[in-house]
PDB file of C-alpha atoms and ligand atoms in Angstrom:
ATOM      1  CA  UNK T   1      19.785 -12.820 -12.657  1.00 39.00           C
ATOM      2  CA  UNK T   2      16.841 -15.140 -12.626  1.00 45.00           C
ATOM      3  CA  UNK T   3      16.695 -17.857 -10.031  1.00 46.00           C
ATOM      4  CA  UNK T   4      14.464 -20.711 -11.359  1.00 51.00           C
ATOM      5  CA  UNK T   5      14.289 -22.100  -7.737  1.00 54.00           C
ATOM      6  CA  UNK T   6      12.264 -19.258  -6.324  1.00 76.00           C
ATOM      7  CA  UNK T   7       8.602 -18.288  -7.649  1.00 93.00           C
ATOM      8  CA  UNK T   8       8.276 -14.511  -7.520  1.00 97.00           C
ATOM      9  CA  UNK T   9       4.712 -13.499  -5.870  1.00 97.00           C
ATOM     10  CA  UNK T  10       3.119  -9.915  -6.593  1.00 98.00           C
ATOM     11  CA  UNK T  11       0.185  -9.641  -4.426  1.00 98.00           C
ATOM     12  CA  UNK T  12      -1.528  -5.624  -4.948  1.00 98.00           C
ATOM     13  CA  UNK T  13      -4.645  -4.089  -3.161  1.00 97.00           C
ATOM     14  CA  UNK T  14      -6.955  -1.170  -3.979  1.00 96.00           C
ATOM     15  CA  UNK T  15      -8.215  -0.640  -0.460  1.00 95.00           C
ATOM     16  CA  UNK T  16     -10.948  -2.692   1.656  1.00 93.00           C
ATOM     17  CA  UNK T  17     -13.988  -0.670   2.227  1.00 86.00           C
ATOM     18  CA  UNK T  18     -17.760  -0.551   1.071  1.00 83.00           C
ATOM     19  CA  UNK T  19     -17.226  -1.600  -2.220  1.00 82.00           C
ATOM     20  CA  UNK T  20     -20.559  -1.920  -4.602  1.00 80.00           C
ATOM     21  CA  UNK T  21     -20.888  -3.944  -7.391  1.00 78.00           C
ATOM     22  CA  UNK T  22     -19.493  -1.898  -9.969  1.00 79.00           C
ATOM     23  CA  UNK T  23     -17.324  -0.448  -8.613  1.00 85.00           C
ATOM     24  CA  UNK T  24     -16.090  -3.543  -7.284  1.00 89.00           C
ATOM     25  CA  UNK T  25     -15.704  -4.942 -10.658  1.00 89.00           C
ATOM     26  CA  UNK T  26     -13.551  -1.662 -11.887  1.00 90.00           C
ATOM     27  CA  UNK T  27     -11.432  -2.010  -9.174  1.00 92.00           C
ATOM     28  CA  UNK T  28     -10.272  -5.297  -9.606  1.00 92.00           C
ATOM     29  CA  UNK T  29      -9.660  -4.804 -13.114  1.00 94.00           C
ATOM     30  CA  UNK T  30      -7.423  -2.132 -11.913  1.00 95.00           C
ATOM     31  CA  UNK T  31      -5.480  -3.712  -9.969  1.00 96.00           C
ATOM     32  CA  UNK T  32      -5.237  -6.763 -12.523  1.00 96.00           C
ATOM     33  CA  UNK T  33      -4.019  -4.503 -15.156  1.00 97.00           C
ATOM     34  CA  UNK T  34      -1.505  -2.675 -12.666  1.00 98.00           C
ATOM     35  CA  UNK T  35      -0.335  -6.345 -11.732  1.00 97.00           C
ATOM     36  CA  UNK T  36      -0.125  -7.957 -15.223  1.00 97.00           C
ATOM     37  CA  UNK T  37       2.735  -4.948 -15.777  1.00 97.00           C
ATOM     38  CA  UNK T  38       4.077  -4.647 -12.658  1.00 98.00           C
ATOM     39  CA  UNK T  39       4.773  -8.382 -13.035  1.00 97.00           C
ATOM     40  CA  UNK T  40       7.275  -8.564 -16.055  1.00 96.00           C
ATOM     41  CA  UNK T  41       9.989  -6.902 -14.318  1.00 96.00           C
ATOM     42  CA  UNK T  42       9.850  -9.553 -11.638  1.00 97.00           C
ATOM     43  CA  UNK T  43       9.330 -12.559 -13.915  1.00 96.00           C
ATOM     44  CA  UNK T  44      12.381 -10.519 -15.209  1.00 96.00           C
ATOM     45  CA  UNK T  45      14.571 -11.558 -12.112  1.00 96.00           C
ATOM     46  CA  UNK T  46      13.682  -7.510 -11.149  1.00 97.00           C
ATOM     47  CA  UNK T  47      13.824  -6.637  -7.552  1.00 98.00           C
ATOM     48  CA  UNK T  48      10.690  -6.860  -5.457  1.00 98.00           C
ATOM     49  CA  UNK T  49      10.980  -3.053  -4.610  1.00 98.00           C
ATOM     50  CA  UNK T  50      10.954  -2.114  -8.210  1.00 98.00           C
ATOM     51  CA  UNK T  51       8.251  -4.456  -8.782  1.00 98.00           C
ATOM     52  CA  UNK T  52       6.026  -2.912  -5.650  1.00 98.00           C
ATOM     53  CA  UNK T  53       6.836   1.333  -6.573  1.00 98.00           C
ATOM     54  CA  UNK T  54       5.764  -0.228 -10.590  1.00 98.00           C
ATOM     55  CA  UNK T  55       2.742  -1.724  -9.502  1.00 98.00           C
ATOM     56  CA  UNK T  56       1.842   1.322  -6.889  1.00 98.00           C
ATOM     57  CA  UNK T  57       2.688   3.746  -9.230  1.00 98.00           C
ATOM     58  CA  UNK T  58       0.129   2.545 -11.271  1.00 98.00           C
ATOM     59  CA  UNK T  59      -2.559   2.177  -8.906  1.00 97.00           C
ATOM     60  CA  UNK T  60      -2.040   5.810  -8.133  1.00 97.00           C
ATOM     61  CA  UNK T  61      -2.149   6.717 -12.030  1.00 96.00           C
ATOM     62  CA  UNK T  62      -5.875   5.373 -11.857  1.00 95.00           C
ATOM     63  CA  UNK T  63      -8.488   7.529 -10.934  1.00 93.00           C
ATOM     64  CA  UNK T  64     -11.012   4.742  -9.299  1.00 91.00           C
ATOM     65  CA  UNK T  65      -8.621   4.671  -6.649  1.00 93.00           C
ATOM     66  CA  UNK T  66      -7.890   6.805  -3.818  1.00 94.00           C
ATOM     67  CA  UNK T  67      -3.920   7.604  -4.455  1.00 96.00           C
ATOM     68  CA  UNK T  68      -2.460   9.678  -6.121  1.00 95.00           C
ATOM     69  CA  UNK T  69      -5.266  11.337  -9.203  1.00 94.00           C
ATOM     70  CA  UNK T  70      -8.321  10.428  -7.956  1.00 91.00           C
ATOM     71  CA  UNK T  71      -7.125  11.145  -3.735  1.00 93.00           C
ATOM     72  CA  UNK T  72     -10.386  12.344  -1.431  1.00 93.00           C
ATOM     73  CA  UNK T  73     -10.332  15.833   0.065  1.00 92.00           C
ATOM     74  CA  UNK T  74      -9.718  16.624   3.666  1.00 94.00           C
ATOM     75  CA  UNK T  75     -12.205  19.127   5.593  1.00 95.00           C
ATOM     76  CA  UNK T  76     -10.857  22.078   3.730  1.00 94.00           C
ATOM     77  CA  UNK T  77     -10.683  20.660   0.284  1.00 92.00           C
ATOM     78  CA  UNK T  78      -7.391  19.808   0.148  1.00 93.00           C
ATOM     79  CA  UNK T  79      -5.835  16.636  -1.203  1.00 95.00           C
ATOM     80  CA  UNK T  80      -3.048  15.352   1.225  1.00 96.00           C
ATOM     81  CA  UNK T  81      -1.177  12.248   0.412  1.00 97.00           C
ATOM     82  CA  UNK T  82       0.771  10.000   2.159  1.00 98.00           C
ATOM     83  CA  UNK T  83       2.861   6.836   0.417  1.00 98.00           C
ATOM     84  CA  UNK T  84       5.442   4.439   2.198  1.00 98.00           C
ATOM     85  CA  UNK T  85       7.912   1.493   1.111  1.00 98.00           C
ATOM     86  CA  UNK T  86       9.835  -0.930   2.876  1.00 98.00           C
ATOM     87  CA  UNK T  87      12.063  -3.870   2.229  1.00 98.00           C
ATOM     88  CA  UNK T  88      13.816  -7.127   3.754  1.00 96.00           C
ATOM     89  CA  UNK T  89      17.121  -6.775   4.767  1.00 87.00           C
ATOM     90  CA  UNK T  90      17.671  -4.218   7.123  1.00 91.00           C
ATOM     91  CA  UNK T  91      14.093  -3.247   7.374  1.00 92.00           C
ATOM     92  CA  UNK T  92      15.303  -0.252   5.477  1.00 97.00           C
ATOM     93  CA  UNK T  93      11.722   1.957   5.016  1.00 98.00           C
ATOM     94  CA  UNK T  94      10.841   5.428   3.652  1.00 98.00           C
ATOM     95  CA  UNK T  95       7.915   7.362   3.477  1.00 98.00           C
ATOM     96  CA  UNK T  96       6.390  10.773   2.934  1.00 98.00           C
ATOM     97  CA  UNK T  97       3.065  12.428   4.596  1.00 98.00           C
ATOM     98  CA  UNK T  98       0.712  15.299   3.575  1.00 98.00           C
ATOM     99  CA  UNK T  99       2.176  15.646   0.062  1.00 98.00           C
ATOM    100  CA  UNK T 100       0.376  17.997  -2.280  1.00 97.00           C
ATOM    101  CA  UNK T 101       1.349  18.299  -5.234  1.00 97.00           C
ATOM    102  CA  UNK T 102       3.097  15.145  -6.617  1.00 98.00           C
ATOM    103  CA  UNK T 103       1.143  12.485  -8.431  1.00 97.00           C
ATOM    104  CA  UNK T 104       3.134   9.453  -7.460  1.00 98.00           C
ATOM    105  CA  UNK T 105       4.077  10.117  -3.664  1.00 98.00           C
ATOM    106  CA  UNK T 106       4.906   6.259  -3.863  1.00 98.00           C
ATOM    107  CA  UNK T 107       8.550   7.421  -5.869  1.00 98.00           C
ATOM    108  CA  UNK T 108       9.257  10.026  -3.051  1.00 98.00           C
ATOM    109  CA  UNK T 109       8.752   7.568  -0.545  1.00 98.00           C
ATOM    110  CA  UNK T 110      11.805   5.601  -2.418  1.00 98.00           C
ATOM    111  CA  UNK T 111      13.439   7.887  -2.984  1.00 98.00           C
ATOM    112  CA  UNK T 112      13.432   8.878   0.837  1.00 98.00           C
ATOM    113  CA  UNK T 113      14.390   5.401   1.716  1.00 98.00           C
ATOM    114  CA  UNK T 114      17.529   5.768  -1.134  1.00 98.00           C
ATOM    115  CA  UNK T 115      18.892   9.160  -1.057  1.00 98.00           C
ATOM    116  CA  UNK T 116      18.445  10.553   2.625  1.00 98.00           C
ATOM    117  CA  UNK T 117      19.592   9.477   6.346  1.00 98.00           C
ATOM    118  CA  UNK T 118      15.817  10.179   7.092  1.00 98.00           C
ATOM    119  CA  UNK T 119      12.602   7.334   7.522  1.00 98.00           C
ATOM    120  CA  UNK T 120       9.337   9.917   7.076  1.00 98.00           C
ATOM    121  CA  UNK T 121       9.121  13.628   5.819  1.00 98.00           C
ATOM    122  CA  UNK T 122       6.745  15.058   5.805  1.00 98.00           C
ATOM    123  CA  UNK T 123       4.891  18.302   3.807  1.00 98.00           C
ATOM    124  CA  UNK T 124       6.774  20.934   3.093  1.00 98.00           C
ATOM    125  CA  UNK T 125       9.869  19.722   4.005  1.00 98.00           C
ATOM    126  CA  UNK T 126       8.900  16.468   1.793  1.00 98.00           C
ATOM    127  CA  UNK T 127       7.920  18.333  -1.342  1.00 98.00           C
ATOM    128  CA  UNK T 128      11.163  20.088  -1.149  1.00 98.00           C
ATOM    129  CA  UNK T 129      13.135  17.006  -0.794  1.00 98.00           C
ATOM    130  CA  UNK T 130      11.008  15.930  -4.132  1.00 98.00           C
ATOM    131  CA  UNK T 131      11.895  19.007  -5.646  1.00 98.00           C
ATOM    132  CA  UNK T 132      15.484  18.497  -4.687  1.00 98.00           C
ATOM    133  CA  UNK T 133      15.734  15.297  -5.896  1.00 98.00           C
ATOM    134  CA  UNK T 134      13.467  16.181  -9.847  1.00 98.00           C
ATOM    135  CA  UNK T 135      10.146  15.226  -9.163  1.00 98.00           C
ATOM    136  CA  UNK T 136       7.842  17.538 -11.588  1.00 97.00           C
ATOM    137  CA  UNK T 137       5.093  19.104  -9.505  1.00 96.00           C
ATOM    138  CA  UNK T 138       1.439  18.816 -10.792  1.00 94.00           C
ATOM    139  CA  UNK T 139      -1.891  20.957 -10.325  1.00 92.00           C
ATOM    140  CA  UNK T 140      -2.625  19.921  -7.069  1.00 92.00           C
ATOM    141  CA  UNK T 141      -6.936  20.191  -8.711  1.00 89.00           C
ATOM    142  CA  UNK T 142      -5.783  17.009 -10.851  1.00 89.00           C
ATOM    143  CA  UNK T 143      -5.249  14.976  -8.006  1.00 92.00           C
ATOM    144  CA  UNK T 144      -8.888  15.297  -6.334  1.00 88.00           C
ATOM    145  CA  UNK T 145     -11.322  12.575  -7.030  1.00 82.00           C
ATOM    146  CA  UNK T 146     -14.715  12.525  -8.012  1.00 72.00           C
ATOM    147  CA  UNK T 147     -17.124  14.084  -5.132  1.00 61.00           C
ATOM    148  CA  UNK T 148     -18.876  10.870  -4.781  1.00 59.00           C
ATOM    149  CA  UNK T 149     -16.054   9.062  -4.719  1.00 58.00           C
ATOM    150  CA  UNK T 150     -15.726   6.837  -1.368  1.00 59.00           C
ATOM    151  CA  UNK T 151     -12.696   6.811   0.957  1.00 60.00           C
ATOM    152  CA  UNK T 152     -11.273   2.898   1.325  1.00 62.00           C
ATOM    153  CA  UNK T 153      -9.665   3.150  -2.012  1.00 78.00           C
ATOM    154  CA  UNK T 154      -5.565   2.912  -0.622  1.00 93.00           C
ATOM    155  CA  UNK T 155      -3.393   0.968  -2.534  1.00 97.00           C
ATOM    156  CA  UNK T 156      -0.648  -1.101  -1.655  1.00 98.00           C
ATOM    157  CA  UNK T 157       1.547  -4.120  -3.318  1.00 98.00           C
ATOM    158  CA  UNK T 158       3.899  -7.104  -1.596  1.00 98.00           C
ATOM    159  CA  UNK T 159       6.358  -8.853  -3.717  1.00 98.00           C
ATOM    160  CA  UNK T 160       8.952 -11.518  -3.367  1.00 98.00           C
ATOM    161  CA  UNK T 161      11.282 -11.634  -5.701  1.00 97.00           C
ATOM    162  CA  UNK T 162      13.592 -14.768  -7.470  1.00 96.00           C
ATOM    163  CA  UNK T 163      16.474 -13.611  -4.782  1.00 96.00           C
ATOM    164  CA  UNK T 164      14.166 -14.223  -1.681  1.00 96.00           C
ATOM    165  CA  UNK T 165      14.220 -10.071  -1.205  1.00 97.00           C
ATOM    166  CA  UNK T 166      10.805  -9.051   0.470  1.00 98.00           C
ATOM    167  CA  UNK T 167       8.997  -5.783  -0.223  1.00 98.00           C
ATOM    168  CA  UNK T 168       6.226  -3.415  -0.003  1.00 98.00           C
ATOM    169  CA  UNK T 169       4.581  -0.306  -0.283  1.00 98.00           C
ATOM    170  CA  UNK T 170       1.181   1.352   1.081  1.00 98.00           C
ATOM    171  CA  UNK T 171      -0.338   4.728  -0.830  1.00 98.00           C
ATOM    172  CA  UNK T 172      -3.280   6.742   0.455  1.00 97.00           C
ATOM    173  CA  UNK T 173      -5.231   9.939  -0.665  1.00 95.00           C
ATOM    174  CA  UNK T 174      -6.256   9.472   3.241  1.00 93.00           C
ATOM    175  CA  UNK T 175      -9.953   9.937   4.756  1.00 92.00           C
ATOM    176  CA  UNK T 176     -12.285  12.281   3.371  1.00 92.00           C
ATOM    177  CA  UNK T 177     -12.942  15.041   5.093  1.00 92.00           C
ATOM    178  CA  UNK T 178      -9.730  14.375   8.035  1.00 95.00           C
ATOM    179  CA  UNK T 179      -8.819  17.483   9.978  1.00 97.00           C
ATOM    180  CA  UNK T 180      -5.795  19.023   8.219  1.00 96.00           C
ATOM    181  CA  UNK T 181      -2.724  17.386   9.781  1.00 96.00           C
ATOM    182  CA  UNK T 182      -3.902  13.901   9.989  1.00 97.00           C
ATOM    183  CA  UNK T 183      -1.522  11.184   9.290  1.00 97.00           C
ATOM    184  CA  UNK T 184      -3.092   7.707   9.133  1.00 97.00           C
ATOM    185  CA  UNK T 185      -1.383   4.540   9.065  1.00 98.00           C
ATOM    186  CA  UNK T 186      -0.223   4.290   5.697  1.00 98.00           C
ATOM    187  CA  UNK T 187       3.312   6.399   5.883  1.00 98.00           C
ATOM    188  CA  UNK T 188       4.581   4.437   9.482  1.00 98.00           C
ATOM    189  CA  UNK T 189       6.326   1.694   9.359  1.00 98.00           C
ATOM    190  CA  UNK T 190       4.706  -1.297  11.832  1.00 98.00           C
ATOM    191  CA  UNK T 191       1.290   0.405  10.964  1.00 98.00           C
ATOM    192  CA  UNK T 192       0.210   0.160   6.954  1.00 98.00           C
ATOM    193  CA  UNK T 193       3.702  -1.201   5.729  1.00 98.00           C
ATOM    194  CA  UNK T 194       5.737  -3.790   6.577  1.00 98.00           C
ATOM    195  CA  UNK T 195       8.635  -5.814   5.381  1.00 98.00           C
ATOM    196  CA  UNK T 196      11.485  -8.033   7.422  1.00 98.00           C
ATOM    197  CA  UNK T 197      12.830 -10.775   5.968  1.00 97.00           C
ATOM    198  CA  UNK T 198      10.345 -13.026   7.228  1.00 98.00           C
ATOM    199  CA  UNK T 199       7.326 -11.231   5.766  1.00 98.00           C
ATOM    200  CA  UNK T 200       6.077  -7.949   3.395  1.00 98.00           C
ATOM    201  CA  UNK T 201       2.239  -6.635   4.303  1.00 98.00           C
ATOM    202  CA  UNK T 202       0.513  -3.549   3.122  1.00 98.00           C
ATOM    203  CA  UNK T 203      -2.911  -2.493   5.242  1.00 98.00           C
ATOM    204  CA  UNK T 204      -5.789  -0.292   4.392  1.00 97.00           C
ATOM    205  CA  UNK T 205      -9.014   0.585   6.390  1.00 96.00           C
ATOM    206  CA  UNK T 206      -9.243   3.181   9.458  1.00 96.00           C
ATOM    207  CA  UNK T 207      -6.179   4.605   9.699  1.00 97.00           C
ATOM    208  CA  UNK T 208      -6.472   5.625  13.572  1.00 97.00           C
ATOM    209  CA  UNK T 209      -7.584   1.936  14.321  1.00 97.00           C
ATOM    210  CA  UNK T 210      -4.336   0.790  12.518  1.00 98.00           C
ATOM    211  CA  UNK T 211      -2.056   2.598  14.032  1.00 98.00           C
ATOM    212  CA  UNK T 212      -3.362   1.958  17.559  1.00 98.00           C
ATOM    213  CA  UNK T 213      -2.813  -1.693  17.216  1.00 98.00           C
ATOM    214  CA  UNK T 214       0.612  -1.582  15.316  1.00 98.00           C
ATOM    215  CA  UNK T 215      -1.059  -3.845  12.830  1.00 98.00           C
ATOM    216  CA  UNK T 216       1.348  -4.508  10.341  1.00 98.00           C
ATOM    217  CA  UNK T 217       3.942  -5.603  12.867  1.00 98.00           C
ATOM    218  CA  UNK T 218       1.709  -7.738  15.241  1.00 98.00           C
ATOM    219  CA  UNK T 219       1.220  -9.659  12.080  1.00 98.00           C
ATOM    220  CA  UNK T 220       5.069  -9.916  11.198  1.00 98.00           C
ATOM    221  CA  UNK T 221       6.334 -10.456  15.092  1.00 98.00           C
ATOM    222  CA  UNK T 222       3.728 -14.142  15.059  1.00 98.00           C
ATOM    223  CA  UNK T 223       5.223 -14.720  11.893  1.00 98.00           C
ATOM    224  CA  UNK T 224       8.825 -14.620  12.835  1.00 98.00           C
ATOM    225  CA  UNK T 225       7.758 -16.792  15.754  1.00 98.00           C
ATOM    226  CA  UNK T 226       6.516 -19.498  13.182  1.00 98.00           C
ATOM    227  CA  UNK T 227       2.832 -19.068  12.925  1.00 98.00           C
ATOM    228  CA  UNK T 228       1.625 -19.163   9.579  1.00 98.00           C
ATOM    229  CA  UNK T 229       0.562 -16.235   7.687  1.00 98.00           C
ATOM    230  CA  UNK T 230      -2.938 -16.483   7.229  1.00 98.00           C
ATOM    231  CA  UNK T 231      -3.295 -17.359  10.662  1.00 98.00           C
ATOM    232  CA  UNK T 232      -0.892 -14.399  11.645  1.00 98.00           C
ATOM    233  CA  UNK T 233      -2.793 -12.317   9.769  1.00 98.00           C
ATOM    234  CA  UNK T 234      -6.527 -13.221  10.776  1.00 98.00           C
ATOM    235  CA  UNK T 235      -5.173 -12.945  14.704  1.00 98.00           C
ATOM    236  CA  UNK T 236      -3.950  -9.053  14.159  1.00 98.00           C
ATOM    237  CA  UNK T 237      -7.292  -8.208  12.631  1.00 98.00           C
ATOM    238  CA  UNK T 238      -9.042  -9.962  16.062  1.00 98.00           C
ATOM    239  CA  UNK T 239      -7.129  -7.607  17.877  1.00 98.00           C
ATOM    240  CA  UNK T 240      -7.752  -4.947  15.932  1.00 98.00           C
ATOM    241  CA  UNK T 241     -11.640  -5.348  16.092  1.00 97.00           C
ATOM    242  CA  UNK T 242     -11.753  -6.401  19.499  1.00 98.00           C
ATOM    243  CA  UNK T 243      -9.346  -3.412  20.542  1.00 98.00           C
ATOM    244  CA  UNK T 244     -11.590  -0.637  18.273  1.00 98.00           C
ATOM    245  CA  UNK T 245     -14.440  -2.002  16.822  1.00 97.00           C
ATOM    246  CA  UNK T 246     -13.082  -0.493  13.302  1.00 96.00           C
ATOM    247  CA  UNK T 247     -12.402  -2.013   9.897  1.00 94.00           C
ATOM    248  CA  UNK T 248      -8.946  -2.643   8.142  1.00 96.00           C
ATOM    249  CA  UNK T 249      -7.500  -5.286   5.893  1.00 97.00           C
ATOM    250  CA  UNK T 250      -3.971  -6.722   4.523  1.00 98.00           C
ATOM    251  CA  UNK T 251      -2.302  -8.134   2.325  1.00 98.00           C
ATOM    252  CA  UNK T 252       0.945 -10.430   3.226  1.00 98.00           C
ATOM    253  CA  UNK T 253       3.764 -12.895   1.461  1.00 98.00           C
ATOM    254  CA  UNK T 254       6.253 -14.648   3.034  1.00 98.00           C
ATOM    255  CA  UNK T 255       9.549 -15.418   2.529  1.00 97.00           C
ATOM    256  CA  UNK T 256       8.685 -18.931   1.104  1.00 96.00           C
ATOM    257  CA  UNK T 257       5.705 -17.754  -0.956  1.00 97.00           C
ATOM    258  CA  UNK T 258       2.734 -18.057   1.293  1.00 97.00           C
ATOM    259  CA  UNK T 259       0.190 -15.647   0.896  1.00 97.00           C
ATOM    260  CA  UNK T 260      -2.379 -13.888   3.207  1.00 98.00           C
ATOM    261  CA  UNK T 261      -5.912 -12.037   2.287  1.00 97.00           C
ATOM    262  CA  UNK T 262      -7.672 -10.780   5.647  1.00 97.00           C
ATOM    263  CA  UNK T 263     -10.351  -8.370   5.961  1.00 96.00           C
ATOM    264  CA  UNK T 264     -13.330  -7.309   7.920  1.00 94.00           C
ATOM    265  CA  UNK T 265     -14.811  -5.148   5.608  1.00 92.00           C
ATOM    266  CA  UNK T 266     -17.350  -5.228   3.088  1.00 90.00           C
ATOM    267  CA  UNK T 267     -14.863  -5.647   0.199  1.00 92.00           C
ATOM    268  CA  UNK T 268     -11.112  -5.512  -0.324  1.00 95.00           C
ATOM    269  CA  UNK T 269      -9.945  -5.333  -4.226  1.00 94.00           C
ATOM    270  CA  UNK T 270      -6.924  -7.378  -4.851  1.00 96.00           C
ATOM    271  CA  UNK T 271      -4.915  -9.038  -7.286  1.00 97.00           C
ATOM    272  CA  UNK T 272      -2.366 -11.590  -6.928  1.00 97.00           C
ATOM    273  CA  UNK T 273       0.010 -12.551  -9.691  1.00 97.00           C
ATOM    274  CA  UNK T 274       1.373 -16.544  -9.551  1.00 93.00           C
ATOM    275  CA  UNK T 275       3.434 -17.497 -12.647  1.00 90.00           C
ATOM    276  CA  UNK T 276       2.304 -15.078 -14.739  1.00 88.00           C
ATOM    277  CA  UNK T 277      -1.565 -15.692 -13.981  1.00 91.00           C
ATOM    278  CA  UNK T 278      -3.903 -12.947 -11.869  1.00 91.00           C
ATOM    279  CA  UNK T 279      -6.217 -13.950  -9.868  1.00 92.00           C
ATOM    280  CA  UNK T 280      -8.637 -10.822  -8.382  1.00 92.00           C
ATOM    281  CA  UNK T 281     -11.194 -10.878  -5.493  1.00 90.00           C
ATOM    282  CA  UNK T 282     -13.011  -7.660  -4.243  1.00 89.00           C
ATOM    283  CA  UNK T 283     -16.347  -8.570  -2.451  1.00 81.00           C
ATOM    284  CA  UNK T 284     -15.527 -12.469  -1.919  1.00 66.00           C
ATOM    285  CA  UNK T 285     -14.679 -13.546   1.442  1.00 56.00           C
ATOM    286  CA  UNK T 286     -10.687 -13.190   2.591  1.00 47.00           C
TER     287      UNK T 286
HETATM  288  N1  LIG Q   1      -5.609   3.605   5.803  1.00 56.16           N
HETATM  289  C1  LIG Q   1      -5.886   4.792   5.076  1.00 56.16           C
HETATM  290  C2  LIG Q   1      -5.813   5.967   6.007  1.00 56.16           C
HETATM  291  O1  LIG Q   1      -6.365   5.892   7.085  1.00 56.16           O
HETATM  292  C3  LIG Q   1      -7.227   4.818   4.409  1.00 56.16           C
HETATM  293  C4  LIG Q   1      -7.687   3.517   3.802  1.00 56.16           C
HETATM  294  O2  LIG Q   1      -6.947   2.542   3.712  1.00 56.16           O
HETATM  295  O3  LIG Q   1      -8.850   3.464   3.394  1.00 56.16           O
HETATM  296  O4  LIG Q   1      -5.279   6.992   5.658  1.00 56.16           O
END
């Protein structure tokens, strides 16, 4: 049922990295068009989980972006995915790592989170639970992006929805050329996702940097003691550069609505949707 007293946010990203002009511009229509649908289900009274797995879903339909089609090779040519959700409440979370041969690793991630006792699973053991559970395989060859393709292209969405529910979800082809086995940030909780029922964040950037300063959750835990988002949010990333010198950025909403944009690198695309309206930045200041 819709709520008229709470204004649904849907805030998406499509990764901060060393984004050129073009590109730039593609990207941000990207993630506008993945918001403008993503939004009706929440304008809809829809759940903010729906809204985020829509709107992720998407992003890793899109080739420009590295999720999903269009993921970056590791050191052996191999495309290995990882995709996470979480929501308020119970801080219930899913997520699945070093996934091969599903286009949306976004819906396994769910479907983690919904139909098993479990947090993360991870690559076989993860495709089988997709198999399981219906997801149709693909040809692991139309997943890899273009060679030229960079590697900051992760996507990730936040939502609040008219029922104050929280959520979000983070989606990564990872780092070009990783060692096989590498897990970045974007399938662990605390790391690239986030979602309490204070606050919903999805990161992107260096994945080791991220996960060695928790960043997600030093962002929610000044948040739940009161500090405001943005500030929350630009005091993580401090830590994050002072800690490893690396680059990362995030996205954030609030229980009452506020929004954060924080980066330190070149470029982050993103689009937030407010009643209905998009508004996308890629190389302008956070
Ligand atoms: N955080 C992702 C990873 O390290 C990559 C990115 O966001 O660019 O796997």
């Amino acid at each position: 049922m819709k709520n008229p007293g709470r204004a649904p946010v849907l805030f998406l990203h499509g990764g901060a990295g060393n984004w050129d002009g073009r590109r730039a511009a593609g990207a941000e229509a990207g993630c506008r068009e993945a918001g403008m649908e993503a939004w009706r289900g929440l304008d809809a009274g829809g759940p903010a989980l729906e809204s985020v797995c829509h709107a992720v879903r998407l992003l890793e339909n899109d080739p420009r972006f590295n999720a999903g089609r269009g993921s970056v090779p590791n050191r052996d040519g191999d495309v290995c995915m990882d995709a996470s959700v979480m929501v308020s409440g119970n801080c219930e979370a899913g997520a699945v790592a070093e996934i091969r041969h599903f286009p949306n690793p976004v819906l396994l991630a769910r479907a983690v989170m919904e139909h098993s006792p479990h947090v993360l699973l991870f690559g076989a053991g993860a495709e089988c639970f997709a198999d399981e559970h219906g997801f149709d395989r693909c040809d692991p060859d139309d997943l890899r992006g273009e060679d030229e393709a960079p590697d900051h292209e992760t996507v990730g969405a936040v939502a609040l929805d008219m029922n104050g529910r929280l959520a979000a979800a983070t989606s990564t082809g990872g780092r070009r050329g990783s060692l096989p086995g590498r897990v970045g940030d974007s399938p662990i909780p605390g790391a690239g996702v986030w979602a309490d029922r204070h606050v919903a964040i999805s990161c992107t950037g260096i994945g080791e940097a991220i996960l060695r300063v928790a960043l997600a959750r030093h962002v929610s835990v000044l948040v739940a003691r009161g500090v405001a988002v943005r500030e929350a949010a630009e005091e993580a990333m401090r830590e994050l550069e002072r800690e490893t010198g690396s680059e990362a950025g995030l996205i954030a909403v609030t229980a009452s609505g506020a929004i954060a944009r924080v980066h330190n690198a070149a470029g982050m695309a993103t689009c937030v949707v407010l009643d209905g309206e998009t508004h996308t930045a890629c190389l302008a200041d956070s």
